[in-house]
Amino acid sequence: MDFRKTFLALFIGSLLPTSAALAAANRTLVYCSEASPESFNPQIASSGPSFVASSQVLYNRLVAFRESDNVPVPSLATAWKISPDGKTYTFTLRQGVKFNSNYYFTPTRDFNADDVIFSLMRQKDAQHPYHNFSHAAYEYFNDIGLGAMIQDVKKLDDYHVQFTLSHPDATFLADWGMDFASILSAEYADAMLKQGTPERVDTDPIGTGPYNLKEYKVDSIIRYEANPHYWQGEVPTKRLVFAITPNVTTRLAKIEKNECQIMPAPNPVNFDEIRNDPNLTLHSVDGMNVGYLAFNTEKKPFNNVLVRQALNYAVDKKAIIDAVFLGSGAVAKSPIPPNMLGFDAALADYPYDPAKARALLKQAGFEQGFTTDLWSMPVQRPYNPNSRRIAEMIQSDWAKVGVTAKIITFEWGEYLAGVRKGEHSSALFGWVSDNGDPDNFANVLLGCDSIKSGSNAALWCDKHYDALVQQAKTISDPALRAPLYQQAQAVFHQQAPWIPLANGKTFYVTRKNVTGYSVSLNGSDFAKAKLD
């Protein structure tokens, strides 16, 4: 930010006290964040910590998700109509919603249709004046195919926007509740473009959310203040601080000392310690997620289905769950989580059977085994709380059937880039639901088009499977969609592009005096959080 020097001078005194002093003196809520955000524009970010710091604090979207069943409900859109052919969506927009202001700009109007169109077209139109700023790839927008799906968008009036799709898509409404679909200010963008500083739209954000960004010190601290004009009402906590703390042990020490009051992603090995601390509460949420090991099906020997099947039989998944998850996860057998439409409960999993694994390897021409690499994530996630340990257990299991695996890891950004480029032979990976729809797993992670976008870590394209999940997207009736996903899971099981490992719960910790904070498909809800 250009104004960081000014803010640093203003806030240097307040940056020096500990987080505990801040909380005690100012009743400031401190959140021990896992990482620095990639960007404060969620359109161009891809990580959970980035979304928490941007879309879930600074912005809103057209729809939100009802926590009880993850059904889309009104947010910046108050209502919508869908044409009988499923190809036209008309949104009625909420009136009286005000944007935040910052050092550079004070809005002169409320949120309206121009902001929706700007937020879409920046991502869709390669000729848009903002499209190429910040080296934006718009990964989520492109991964779910919105660029090709949306044929046209037009402003009917200030509070009505109409989208025309190239084909019916049952996921379209839920897509507008995802982080990347946050609504930015077109007025601010126009002003910054005229001033010759368009990059400020991404670095110095203006949104309609519950907080304003006041200060960001890279890899250290983010400061927010409550939006005094928030359309959902007064925010209980006037000051919110993110203390950026990548190390999970350090995060736990901070919350135990009251240096922060909310901590995401605790290590399962510390659950008993947390439960026994009278000042802390351990929370859990049934997650819509899956952790897996993806085989690069474009590389030998993983282009051979017999090898992929063999290594599924070779891994003792229950032992991994027992040793690593410590009650925080369950064995996975499908790319679709068990609590989601279309999950096939009757699908048979690969049992742990080293003898069967050796027989299949012999049939595939690898009786003497082979050597390969096994990429291990450098980060902790609900679906993979200890990637190194999981990698070591898989390494040990494979060794028993003659396969030697070399464990490799990288910095997270480099890891993601390498998987997208197909540099791995096998890689631990995972996914957390963005919109509560099975397409977000079955298609985004395994569809043929997702190879190009980079979200298909197996680089696997099966035409039969792909036809099933593409057909399922066009049907709005859940009773008709579910059987198609079940058929697709049967193809997935037989072709074995992954070893599905775990469905994990999402855990977080709060101090006992924190109320109102929650985690759901909408993300982290700070708007209702307060210190009692």
Short mmCIF file of C-alpha atoms in Angstrom, two decimals, residues 28-518:
data_model
loop_
_atom_site.label_atom_id
_atom_site.label_comp_id
_atom_site.label_asym_id
_atom_site.label_seq_id
_atom_site.Cartn_x
_atom_site.Cartn_y
_atom_site.Cartn_z
CA THR A 28 -9.98 -5.86 20.46
CA LEU A 29 -10.69 -9.33 19.09
CA VAL A 30 -7.45 -11.02 17.98
CA TYR A 31 -7.47 -13.91 15.51
CA CYS A 32 -4.32 -16.02 15.14
CA SER A 33 -4.28 -16.39 11.36
CA GLU A 34 -2.43 -19.26 9.69
CA ALA A 35 -0.77 -17.21 6.95
CA SER A 36 -0.48 -13.87 5.23
CA PRO A 37 -3.09 -13.29 2.52
CA GLU A 38 -2.03 -13.63 -1.10
CA SER A 39 -4.22 -10.64 -1.87
CA PHE A 40 -7.06 -8.61 -0.39
CA ASN A 41 -9.01 -9.22 -3.59
CA PRO A 42 -10.62 -12.68 -3.32
CA GLN A 43 -11.07 -12.82 -7.09
CA ILE A 44 -7.35 -13.45 -7.47
CA ALA A 45 -6.64 -15.46 -4.32
CA SER A 46 -6.89 -19.22 -3.87
CA SER A 47 -6.05 -20.05 -0.24
CA GLY A 48 -8.27 -20.30 2.82
CA PRO A 49 -6.29 -17.76 4.90
CA SER A 50 -6.57 -15.27 2.03
CA PHE A 51 -10.34 -15.66 1.87
CA VAL A 52 -10.71 -15.30 5.63
CA ALA A 53 -8.71 -12.05 5.52
CA SER A 54 -10.54 -10.63 2.51
CA SER A 55 -13.91 -11.92 1.34
CA GLN A 56 -15.11 -13.01 4.79
CA VAL A 57 -14.24 -9.73 6.50
CA LEU A 58 -14.32 -7.00 3.85
CA TYR A 59 -16.91 -8.08 1.28
CA ASN A 60 -20.29 -9.67 0.63
CA ARG A 61 -21.67 -11.74 -2.22
CA LEU A 62 -25.03 -11.93 -3.97
CA VAL A 63 -25.99 -15.01 -1.96
CA ALA A 64 -24.95 -16.61 1.31
CA PHE A 65 -25.49 -20.17 2.55
CA ARG A 66 -27.99 -21.18 5.20
CA GLU A 67 -25.97 -22.91 7.89
CA SER A 68 -28.52 -25.66 8.56
CA ASP A 69 -28.45 -27.15 5.04
CA ASN A 70 -26.10 -24.98 2.89
CA VAL A 71 -28.96 -23.81 0.65
CA PRO A 72 -28.31 -20.42 -1.05
CA VAL A 73 -30.16 -17.56 0.68
CA PRO A 74 -30.30 -13.79 0.02
CA SER A 75 -27.37 -11.52 0.78
CA LEU A 76 -26.62 -8.60 -1.57
CA ALA A 77 -29.35 -10.05 -3.76
CA THR A 78 -32.74 -10.12 -2.06
CA ALA A 79 -34.41 -12.40 -4.61
CA TRP A 80 -33.87 -14.13 -7.96
CA LYS A 81 -35.92 -15.60 -10.76
CA ILE A 82 -34.84 -18.49 -12.98
CA SER A 83 -36.37 -18.93 -16.42
CA PRO A 84 -38.15 -22.23 -17.21
CA ASP A 85 -35.28 -23.33 -19.46
CA GLY A 86 -32.76 -22.71 -16.66
CA LYS A 87 -30.67 -20.33 -18.76
CA THR A 88 -31.71 -16.89 -17.49
CA TYR A 89 -31.19 -15.64 -13.92
CA THR A 90 -32.55 -12.27 -12.86
CA PHE A 91 -31.31 -10.95 -9.51
CA THR A 92 -33.03 -8.24 -7.47
CA LEU A 93 -30.38 -6.30 -5.57
CA ARG A 94 -30.53 -5.00 -2.02
CA GLN A 95 -30.97 -1.24 -1.72
CA GLY A 96 -29.27 1.04 0.78
CA VAL A 97 -26.02 -0.98 1.05
CA LYS A 98 -23.02 1.30 1.52
CA PHE A 99 -19.41 0.66 0.58
CA ASN A 100 -16.58 1.32 2.98
CA SER A 101 -14.14 4.17 2.39
CA ASN A 102 -10.36 4.33 2.74
CA TYR A 103 -7.49 6.82 2.64
CA TYR A 104 -7.85 7.26 -1.11
CA PHE A 105 -11.56 7.24 -1.78
CA THR A 106 -14.97 7.94 -0.28
CA PRO A 107 -17.91 6.46 -2.20
CA THR A 108 -20.64 8.80 -3.43
CA ARG A 109 -23.30 6.17 -4.05
CA ASP A 110 -24.68 2.91 -2.66
CA PHE A 111 -24.08 -0.57 -4.05
CA ASN A 112 -25.93 -1.20 -7.32
CA ALA A 113 -25.96 -3.21 -10.53
CA ASP A 114 -22.80 -1.53 -11.88
CA ASP A 115 -20.80 -3.15 -9.10
CA VAL A 116 -22.09 -6.63 -9.94
CA ILE A 117 -21.25 -6.18 -13.61
CA PHE A 118 -17.77 -4.81 -12.84
CA SER A 119 -17.03 -7.70 -10.47
CA LEU A 120 -18.04 -10.22 -13.15
CA MET A 121 -16.54 -8.61 -16.23
CA ARG A 122 -13.14 -8.02 -14.69
CA GLN A 123 -12.86 -11.80 -14.45
CA LYS A 124 -14.61 -12.74 -17.69
CA ASP A 125 -13.50 -10.15 -20.26
CA ALA A 126 -9.84 -10.33 -21.30
CA GLN A 127 -10.18 -6.81 -22.74
CA HIS A 128 -11.51 -5.32 -19.50
CA PRO A 129 -9.15 -2.58 -18.24
CA TYR A 130 -8.73 -4.41 -14.92
CA HIS A 131 -8.47 -7.97 -16.23
CA ASN A 132 -4.68 -8.22 -16.31
CA PHE A 133 -3.77 -6.34 -13.14
CA SER A 134 -2.05 -8.09 -10.23
CA HIS A 135 -1.06 -11.02 -12.49
CA ALA A 136 -4.58 -12.30 -11.95
CA ALA A 137 -5.42 -15.83 -13.11
CA TYR A 138 -8.99 -15.83 -11.68
CA GLU A 139 -8.53 -19.49 -10.85
CA TYR A 140 -11.89 -20.16 -9.20
CA PHE A 141 -13.87 -18.29 -11.85
CA ASN A 142 -12.14 -20.25 -14.59
CA ASP A 143 -12.03 -23.60 -12.78
CA ILE A 144 -15.82 -23.77 -12.58
CA GLY A 145 -16.23 -22.64 -16.18
CA LEU A 146 -18.13 -19.39 -15.62
CA GLY A 147 -16.34 -17.62 -18.46
CA ALA A 148 -17.85 -19.95 -21.05
CA MET A 149 -21.10 -20.48 -19.19
CA ILE A 150 -22.12 -16.81 -18.94
CA GLN A 151 -23.08 -15.65 -22.40
CA ASP A 152 -24.34 -12.21 -21.40
CA VAL A 153 -24.97 -10.00 -18.40
CA LYS A 154 -26.96 -6.81 -18.49
CA LYS A 155 -28.19 -4.13 -16.14
CA LEU A 156 -31.97 -3.89 -16.29
CA ASP A 157 -31.92 -0.97 -13.86
CA ASP A 158 -29.88 0.01 -10.80
CA TYR A 159 -31.26 -2.88 -8.76
CA HIS A 160 -31.83 -5.65 -11.30
CA VAL A 161 -29.15 -7.67 -13.13
CA GLN A 162 -29.83 -10.42 -15.64
CA PHE A 163 -27.47 -13.24 -16.59
CA THR A 164 -27.93 -15.37 -19.69
CA LEU A 165 -26.18 -18.74 -19.69
CA SER A 166 -25.05 -20.83 -22.64
CA HIS A 167 -26.63 -23.88 -21.02
CA PRO A 168 -28.54 -24.73 -17.83
CA ASP A 169 -26.30 -25.25 -14.82
CA ALA A 170 -27.61 -26.34 -11.45
CA THR A 171 -24.57 -24.91 -9.66
CA PHE A 172 -24.82 -21.35 -10.98
CA LEU A 173 -26.76 -19.86 -8.06
CA ALA A 174 -24.49 -21.40 -5.43
CA ASP A 175 -21.43 -20.17 -7.32
CA TRP A 176 -22.43 -16.61 -6.39
CA GLY A 177 -21.93 -17.42 -2.74
CA MET A 178 -18.28 -18.40 -3.22
CA ASP A 179 -15.43 -16.17 -2.09
CA PHE A 180 -14.29 -15.25 -5.60
CA ALA A 181 -17.79 -13.84 -6.28
CA SER A 182 -17.35 -11.02 -3.75
CA ILE A 183 -18.70 -7.71 -5.02
CA LEU A 184 -16.18 -4.90 -5.52
CA SER A 185 -16.90 -1.21 -6.04
CA ALA A 186 -17.05 -0.15 -9.69
CA GLU A 187 -16.97 3.51 -8.64
CA TYR A 188 -13.71 3.00 -6.73
CA ALA A 189 -12.22 1.09 -9.69
CA ASP A 190 -13.12 3.90 -12.09
CA ALA A 191 -11.59 6.52 -9.80
CA MET A 192 -8.34 4.58 -9.36
CA LEU A 193 -8.08 3.95 -13.10
CA LYS A 194 -8.40 7.69 -13.77
CA GLN A 195 -5.73 8.41 -11.17
CA GLY A 196 -3.37 5.90 -12.76
CA THR A 197 -3.32 3.66 -9.66
CA PRO A 198 -5.65 0.75 -10.50
CA GLU A 199 -3.60 -1.66 -8.39
CA ARG A 200 -5.09 -0.05 -5.27
CA VAL A 201 -8.36 -1.84 -5.91
CA ASP A 202 -6.53 -5.05 -4.95
CA THR A 203 -4.13 -3.75 -2.30
CA ASP A 204 -6.38 -1.18 -0.56
CA PRO A 205 -9.81 -2.80 -0.71
CA ILE A 206 -13.24 -1.24 -0.47
CA GLY A 207 -16.18 -3.56 0.12
CA THR A 208 -19.61 -3.75 1.73
CA GLY A 209 -18.55 -6.14 4.51
CA PRO A 210 -18.56 -5.82 8.30
CA TYR A 211 -15.02 -4.39 8.54
CA ASN A 212 -12.67 -1.89 6.88
CA LEU A 213 -8.99 -2.64 6.37
CA LYS A 214 -6.89 -0.15 8.33
CA GLU A 215 -3.34 -1.57 8.31
CA TYR A 216 -1.39 -4.51 6.99
CA LYS A 217 2.14 -5.35 8.05
CA VAL A 218 3.29 -8.24 5.87
CA ASP A 219 3.73 -11.56 7.69
CA SER A 220 2.92 -9.86 10.98
CA ILE A 221 -0.42 -8.16 11.55
CA ILE A 222 -3.64 -7.02 9.88
CA ARG A 223 -5.87 -4.40 11.51
CA TYR A 224 -9.54 -3.88 10.77
CA GLU A 225 -12.17 -1.51 12.12
CA ALA A 226 -15.90 -2.09 12.13
CA ASN A 227 -17.87 -0.69 9.22
CA PRO A 228 -20.11 1.97 10.81
CA HIS A 229 -22.63 1.62 7.95
CA TYR A 230 -22.81 -2.17 7.73
CA TRP A 231 -26.12 -3.14 6.16
CA GLN A 232 -26.66 -6.10 8.51
CA GLY A 233 -26.39 -3.90 11.56
CA GLU A 234 -23.83 -2.79 14.11
CA VAL A 235 -20.85 -5.12 14.53
CA PRO A 236 -20.24 -5.99 18.22
CA THR A 237 -16.44 -5.98 17.97
CA LYS A 238 -15.18 -2.59 16.84
CA ARG A 239 -11.58 -3.64 16.29
CA LEU A 240 -10.38 -6.89 14.75
CA VAL A 241 -6.72 -7.91 14.50
CA PHE A 242 -5.19 -10.82 12.61
CA ALA A 243 -1.94 -11.90 14.28
CA ILE A 244 -0.28 -13.88 11.48
CA THR A 245 1.07 -17.05 13.13
CA PRO A 246 1.88 -19.90 10.70
CA ASN A 247 3.20 -22.30 13.33
CA VAL A 248 0.40 -24.29 14.97
CA THR A 249 2.29 -24.72 18.25
CA THR A 250 2.87 -20.99 18.47
CA ARG A 251 -0.80 -20.33 17.75
CA LEU A 252 -1.78 -22.58 20.63
CA ALA A 253 0.66 -20.88 23.00
CA LYS A 254 -0.76 -17.48 22.03
CA ILE A 255 -4.36 -18.40 22.70
CA GLU A 256 -3.41 -20.03 26.00
CA LYS A 257 -1.77 -16.73 27.02
CA ASN A 258 -4.76 -14.71 25.75
CA GLU A 259 -2.59 -13.11 23.06
CA CYS A 260 -5.35 -14.10 20.67
CA GLN A 261 -8.92 -15.19 21.29
CA ILE A 262 -9.62 -17.31 18.19
CA MET A 263 -7.33 -19.95 16.72
CA PRO A 264 -8.00 -21.97 13.54
CA ALA A 265 -6.73 -25.47 12.75
CA PRO A 266 -5.38 -26.81 16.05
CA ASN A 267 -3.25 -29.94 15.90
CA PRO A 268 -5.22 -33.06 16.94
CA VAL A 269 -2.37 -34.07 19.26
CA ASN A 270 -3.26 -31.00 21.36
CA PHE A 271 -7.00 -31.67 21.65
CA ASP A 272 -6.79 -33.08 25.18
CA GLU A 273 -4.64 -30.15 26.30
CA ILE A 274 -7.20 -27.73 24.89
CA ARG A 275 -10.17 -29.55 26.43
CA ASN A 276 -8.45 -29.52 29.82
CA ASP A 277 -7.81 -25.77 29.74
CA PRO A 278 -10.70 -24.04 31.59
CA ASN A 279 -10.17 -20.88 29.53
CA LEU A 280 -10.53 -22.53 26.11
CA THR A 281 -13.28 -24.15 24.06
CA LEU A 282 -12.60 -26.61 21.24
CA HIS A 283 -15.22 -26.41 18.48
CA SER A 284 -15.79 -28.82 15.60
CA VAL A 285 -17.80 -28.59 12.40
CA ASP A 286 -18.59 -31.50 10.11
CA GLY A 287 -16.55 -30.57 7.08
CA MET A 288 -17.43 -30.95 3.43
CA ASN A 289 -13.93 -31.93 2.40
CA VAL A 290 -11.76 -34.74 1.15
CA GLY A 291 -8.05 -35.43 1.51
CA TYR A 292 -6.43 -37.65 -1.09
CA LEU A 293 -3.30 -38.77 -2.85
CA ALA A 294 -3.49 -37.99 -6.56
CA PHE A 295 -1.57 -40.10 -9.06
CA ASN A 296 -0.25 -38.20 -12.07
CA THR A 297 -1.99 -40.40 -14.63
CA GLU A 298 0.04 -38.85 -17.46
CA LYS A 299 3.30 -40.21 -16.03
CA LYS A 300 4.55 -43.79 -15.99
CA PRO A 301 3.81 -46.03 -14.17
CA PHE A 302 0.66 -44.23 -12.98
CA ASN A 303 -0.77 -44.21 -16.48
CA ASN A 304 -1.41 -47.90 -15.80
CA VAL A 305 -4.72 -48.48 -14.00
CA LEU A 306 -3.43 -51.74 -12.48
CA VAL A 307 -0.64 -49.84 -10.71
CA ARG A 308 -3.12 -47.28 -9.37
CA GLN A 309 -5.44 -50.02 -8.13
CA ALA A 310 -2.50 -51.88 -6.56
CA LEU A 311 -1.37 -48.89 -4.55
CA ASN A 312 -4.93 -48.32 -3.34
CA TYR A 313 -4.88 -51.85 -1.92
CA ALA A 314 -1.41 -51.21 -0.45
CA VAL A 315 -2.39 -48.33 1.87
CA ASP A 316 -3.82 -48.96 5.32
CA LYS A 317 -6.12 -45.96 5.49
CA LYS A 318 -7.66 -46.87 8.83
CA ALA A 319 -4.20 -46.89 10.41
CA ILE A 320 -3.61 -43.39 9.02
CA ILE A 321 -6.90 -42.12 10.43
CA ASP A 322 -6.17 -43.67 13.83
CA ALA A 323 -2.59 -42.40 14.05
CA VAL A 324 -2.91 -38.93 12.50
CA PHE A 325 -6.49 -37.71 12.83
CA LEU A 326 -7.04 -38.81 16.43
CA GLY A 327 -10.81 -38.67 16.14
CA SER A 328 -10.91 -35.70 13.79
CA GLY A 329 -11.59 -37.61 10.57
CA ALA A 330 -13.00 -40.70 8.89
CA VAL A 331 -11.78 -42.92 6.06
CA ALA A 332 -12.76 -41.58 2.63
CA LYS A 333 -13.67 -43.75 -0.33
CA SER A 334 -15.06 -41.23 -2.82
CA PRO A 335 -14.26 -37.78 -4.23
CA ILE A 336 -17.67 -36.66 -2.88
CA PRO A 337 -17.96 -36.15 0.91
CA PRO A 338 -20.49 -38.35 2.77
CA ASN A 339 -22.69 -35.38 3.81
CA MET A 340 -23.24 -34.22 0.23
CA LEU A 341 -25.83 -34.90 -2.47
CA GLY A 342 -24.89 -37.85 -4.65
CA PHE A 343 -22.54 -39.64 -2.26
CA ASP A 344 -22.81 -43.38 -2.82
CA ALA A 345 -22.86 -45.00 0.62
CA ALA A 346 -22.92 -48.45 -0.99
CA LEU A 347 -19.68 -47.89 -2.91
CA ALA A 348 -17.12 -50.52 -1.92
CA ASP A 349 -13.75 -49.19 -0.80
CA TYR A 350 -10.39 -50.78 -1.56
CA PRO A 351 -9.57 -52.88 1.50
CA TYR A 352 -6.04 -53.00 2.87
CA ASP A 353 -4.66 -56.03 1.05
CA PRO A 354 -0.88 -56.06 0.39
CA ALA A 355 -1.07 -59.50 -1.25
CA LYS A 356 -3.63 -58.22 -3.77
CA ALA A 357 -1.43 -55.17 -4.34
CA ARG A 358 1.61 -57.33 -5.13
CA ALA A 359 -0.43 -59.50 -7.50
CA LEU A 360 -1.67 -56.47 -9.45
CA LEU A 361 1.84 -54.99 -9.63
CA LYS A 362 3.08 -58.31 -11.04
CA GLN A 363 0.25 -58.30 -13.59
CA ALA A 364 1.22 -54.73 -14.56
CA GLY A 365 4.84 -55.78 -15.12
CA PHE A 366 6.25 -54.39 -11.88
CA GLU A 367 6.91 -57.56 -9.92
CA GLN A 368 10.18 -56.01 -8.70
CA GLY A 369 8.46 -52.76 -7.82
CA PHE A 370 9.62 -49.30 -8.85
CA THR A 371 10.79 -45.98 -7.42
CA THR A 372 8.70 -42.84 -7.43
CA ASP A 373 8.24 -39.51 -5.69
CA LEU A 374 5.52 -38.68 -3.19
CA TRP A 375 4.79 -34.98 -2.66
CA SER A 376 3.83 -33.95 0.86
CA MET A 377 1.90 -30.74 1.56
CA PRO A 378 3.75 -28.17 3.72
CA VAL A 379 0.51 -26.94 5.31
CA GLN A 380 -2.03 -28.31 7.77
CA ARG A 381 -5.65 -28.76 6.71
CA PRO A 382 -8.78 -30.41 8.20
CA TYR A 383 -8.47 -33.17 5.61
CA ASN A 384 -4.73 -33.54 6.31
CA PRO A 385 -3.59 -32.39 9.75
CA ASN A 386 -0.06 -33.81 9.39
CA SER A 387 0.97 -34.33 5.78
CA ARG A 388 4.51 -35.47 6.57
CA ARG A 389 3.27 -38.21 8.88
CA ILE A 390 0.68 -39.37 6.34
CA ALA A 391 3.35 -39.42 3.62
CA GLU A 392 5.64 -41.49 5.83
CA MET A 393 2.89 -44.03 6.54
CA ILE A 394 2.08 -44.34 2.83
CA GLN A 395 5.81 -44.64 2.11
CA SER A 396 6.05 -47.49 4.61
CA ASP A 397 2.98 -49.27 3.22
CA TRP A 398 4.22 -49.03 -0.36
CA ALA A 399 7.64 -50.34 0.65
CA LYS A 400 5.94 -53.54 1.81
CA VAL A 401 4.84 -54.23 -1.77
CA GLY A 402 8.15 -53.24 -3.37
CA VAL A 403 7.50 -49.59 -4.21
CA THR A 404 10.11 -47.09 -3.01
CA ALA A 405 8.73 -43.57 -2.53
CA LYS A 406 10.89 -40.50 -1.99
CA ILE A 407 9.02 -37.85 0.02
CA ILE A 408 9.35 -34.34 -1.40
CA THR A 409 7.92 -31.07 -0.16
CA PHE A 410 8.04 -27.41 -1.17
CA GLU A 411 6.82 -24.05 0.02
CA TRP A 412 3.02 -23.98 -0.45
CA GLY A 413 2.97 -21.64 -3.43
CA GLU A 414 5.66 -23.66 -5.18
CA TYR A 415 3.83 -26.88 -4.31
CA LEU A 416 0.59 -25.63 -5.85
CA ALA A 417 2.38 -24.39 -8.96
CA GLY A 418 4.22 -27.68 -9.39
CA VAL A 419 1.03 -29.75 -9.14
CA ARG A 420 -0.72 -27.49 -11.66
CA LYS A 421 2.19 -28.04 -14.07
CA GLY A 422 2.09 -31.81 -13.53
CA GLU A 423 5.62 -32.01 -12.13
CA HIS A 424 4.63 -34.58 -9.48
CA SER A 425 4.29 -38.33 -9.81
CA SER A 426 1.98 -38.55 -6.81
CA ALA A 427 0.91 -35.77 -4.45
CA LEU A 428 -1.08 -35.37 -1.27
CA PHE A 429 -3.83 -32.86 -1.83
CA GLY A 430 -7.36 -32.03 -0.74
CA TRP A 431 -10.39 -29.83 -1.18
CA VAL A 432 -12.92 -28.04 0.98
CA SER A 433 -16.36 -27.27 -0.42
CA ASP A 434 -16.90 -23.77 -1.72
CA ASN A 435 -20.60 -23.96 -2.48
CA GLY A 436 -22.05 -27.17 -1.01
CA ASP A 437 -22.60 -28.75 -4.43
CA PRO A 438 -21.17 -32.13 -5.55
CA ASP A 439 -20.01 -30.56 -8.82
CA ASN A 440 -17.48 -28.62 -6.73
CA PHE A 441 -15.75 -31.97 -6.13
CA ALA A 442 -16.73 -34.38 -8.89
CA ASN A 443 -16.14 -31.94 -11.76
CA VAL A 444 -13.75 -29.31 -10.41
CA LEU A 445 -11.29 -31.93 -9.14
CA LEU A 446 -11.66 -34.63 -11.79
CA GLY A 447 -13.37 -33.18 -14.88
CA CYS A 448 -11.46 -33.19 -18.17
CA ASP A 449 -11.54 -29.38 -18.46
CA SER A 450 -10.06 -29.12 -14.97
CA ILE A 451 -6.74 -30.46 -16.23
CA LYS A 452 -6.15 -27.23 -18.11
CA SER A 453 -7.29 -25.06 -15.22
CA GLY A 454 -4.98 -26.92 -12.83
CA SER A 455 -7.44 -28.22 -10.25
CA ASN A 456 -7.34 -31.81 -11.55
CA ALA A 457 -4.18 -32.94 -9.75
CA ALA A 458 -4.45 -36.45 -11.24
CA LEU A 459 -4.46 -35.05 -14.80
CA TRP A 460 -7.11 -37.71 -15.37
CA CYS A 461 -9.67 -37.49 -18.15
CA ASP A 462 -12.18 -40.30 -18.50
CA LYS A 463 -14.81 -39.54 -21.12
CA HIS A 464 -17.49 -41.70 -19.50
CA TYR A 465 -16.94 -40.15 -16.09
CA ASP A 466 -16.82 -36.65 -17.55
CA ALA A 467 -20.06 -37.12 -19.48
CA LEU A 468 -21.85 -38.16 -16.29
CA VAL A 469 -20.73 -35.18 -14.20
CA GLN A 470 -21.36 -32.74 -17.03
CA GLN A 471 -24.88 -34.08 -17.46
CA ALA A 472 -25.48 -33.80 -13.71
CA LYS A 473 -24.65 -30.09 -13.84
CA THR A 474 -27.52 -29.42 -16.23
CA ILE A 475 -30.22 -30.96 -14.02
CA SER A 476 -31.79 -29.00 -11.19
CA ASP A 477 -33.79 -31.86 -9.62
CA PRO A 478 -31.63 -33.41 -6.85
CA ALA A 479 -33.38 -36.76 -7.23
CA LEU A 480 -32.25 -36.95 -10.85
CA ARG A 481 -28.75 -35.58 -10.24
CA ALA A 482 -27.77 -37.97 -7.45
CA PRO A 483 -27.80 -41.21 -9.55
CA LEU A 484 -25.49 -39.62 -12.12
CA TYR A 485 -22.91 -38.81 -9.44
CA GLN A 486 -23.22 -42.34 -8.09
CA GLN A 487 -22.49 -43.76 -11.53
CA ALA A 488 -19.52 -41.42 -11.83
CA GLN A 489 -18.17 -42.65 -8.48
CA ALA A 490 -18.26 -46.23 -9.79
CA VAL A 491 -16.08 -45.17 -12.74
CA PHE A 492 -13.75 -43.29 -10.39
CA HIS A 493 -13.44 -46.35 -8.14
CA GLN A 494 -12.55 -48.65 -11.03
CA GLN A 495 -10.07 -46.25 -12.62
CA ALA A 496 -8.49 -45.21 -9.28
CA PRO A 497 -6.90 -41.84 -10.20
CA TRP A 498 -6.63 -41.13 -6.45
CA ILE A 499 -6.29 -42.84 -3.17
CA PRO A 500 -9.12 -41.11 -1.24
CA LEU A 501 -7.80 -40.86 2.31
CA ALA A 502 -9.95 -38.87 4.70
CA ASN A 503 -12.94 -36.67 5.33
CA GLY A 504 -11.90 -34.38 8.15
CA LYS A 505 -13.78 -32.25 10.62
CA THR A 506 -12.99 -28.55 10.86
CA PHE A 507 -11.73 -27.60 14.32
CA TYR A 508 -11.08 -24.22 15.87
CA VAL A 509 -10.44 -22.90 19.36
CA THR A 510 -11.84 -19.86 21.15
CA ARG A 511 -11.30 -18.30 24.54
CA LYS A 512 -14.28 -18.91 26.83
CA ASN A 513 -15.26 -15.24 26.71
CA VAL A 514 -15.76 -15.26 22.92
CA THR A 515 -19.34 -15.65 21.74
CA GLY A 516 -21.03 -15.34 18.35
CA TYR A 517 -18.12 -16.48 16.21
CA SER A 518 -18.77 -19.43 13.90
#
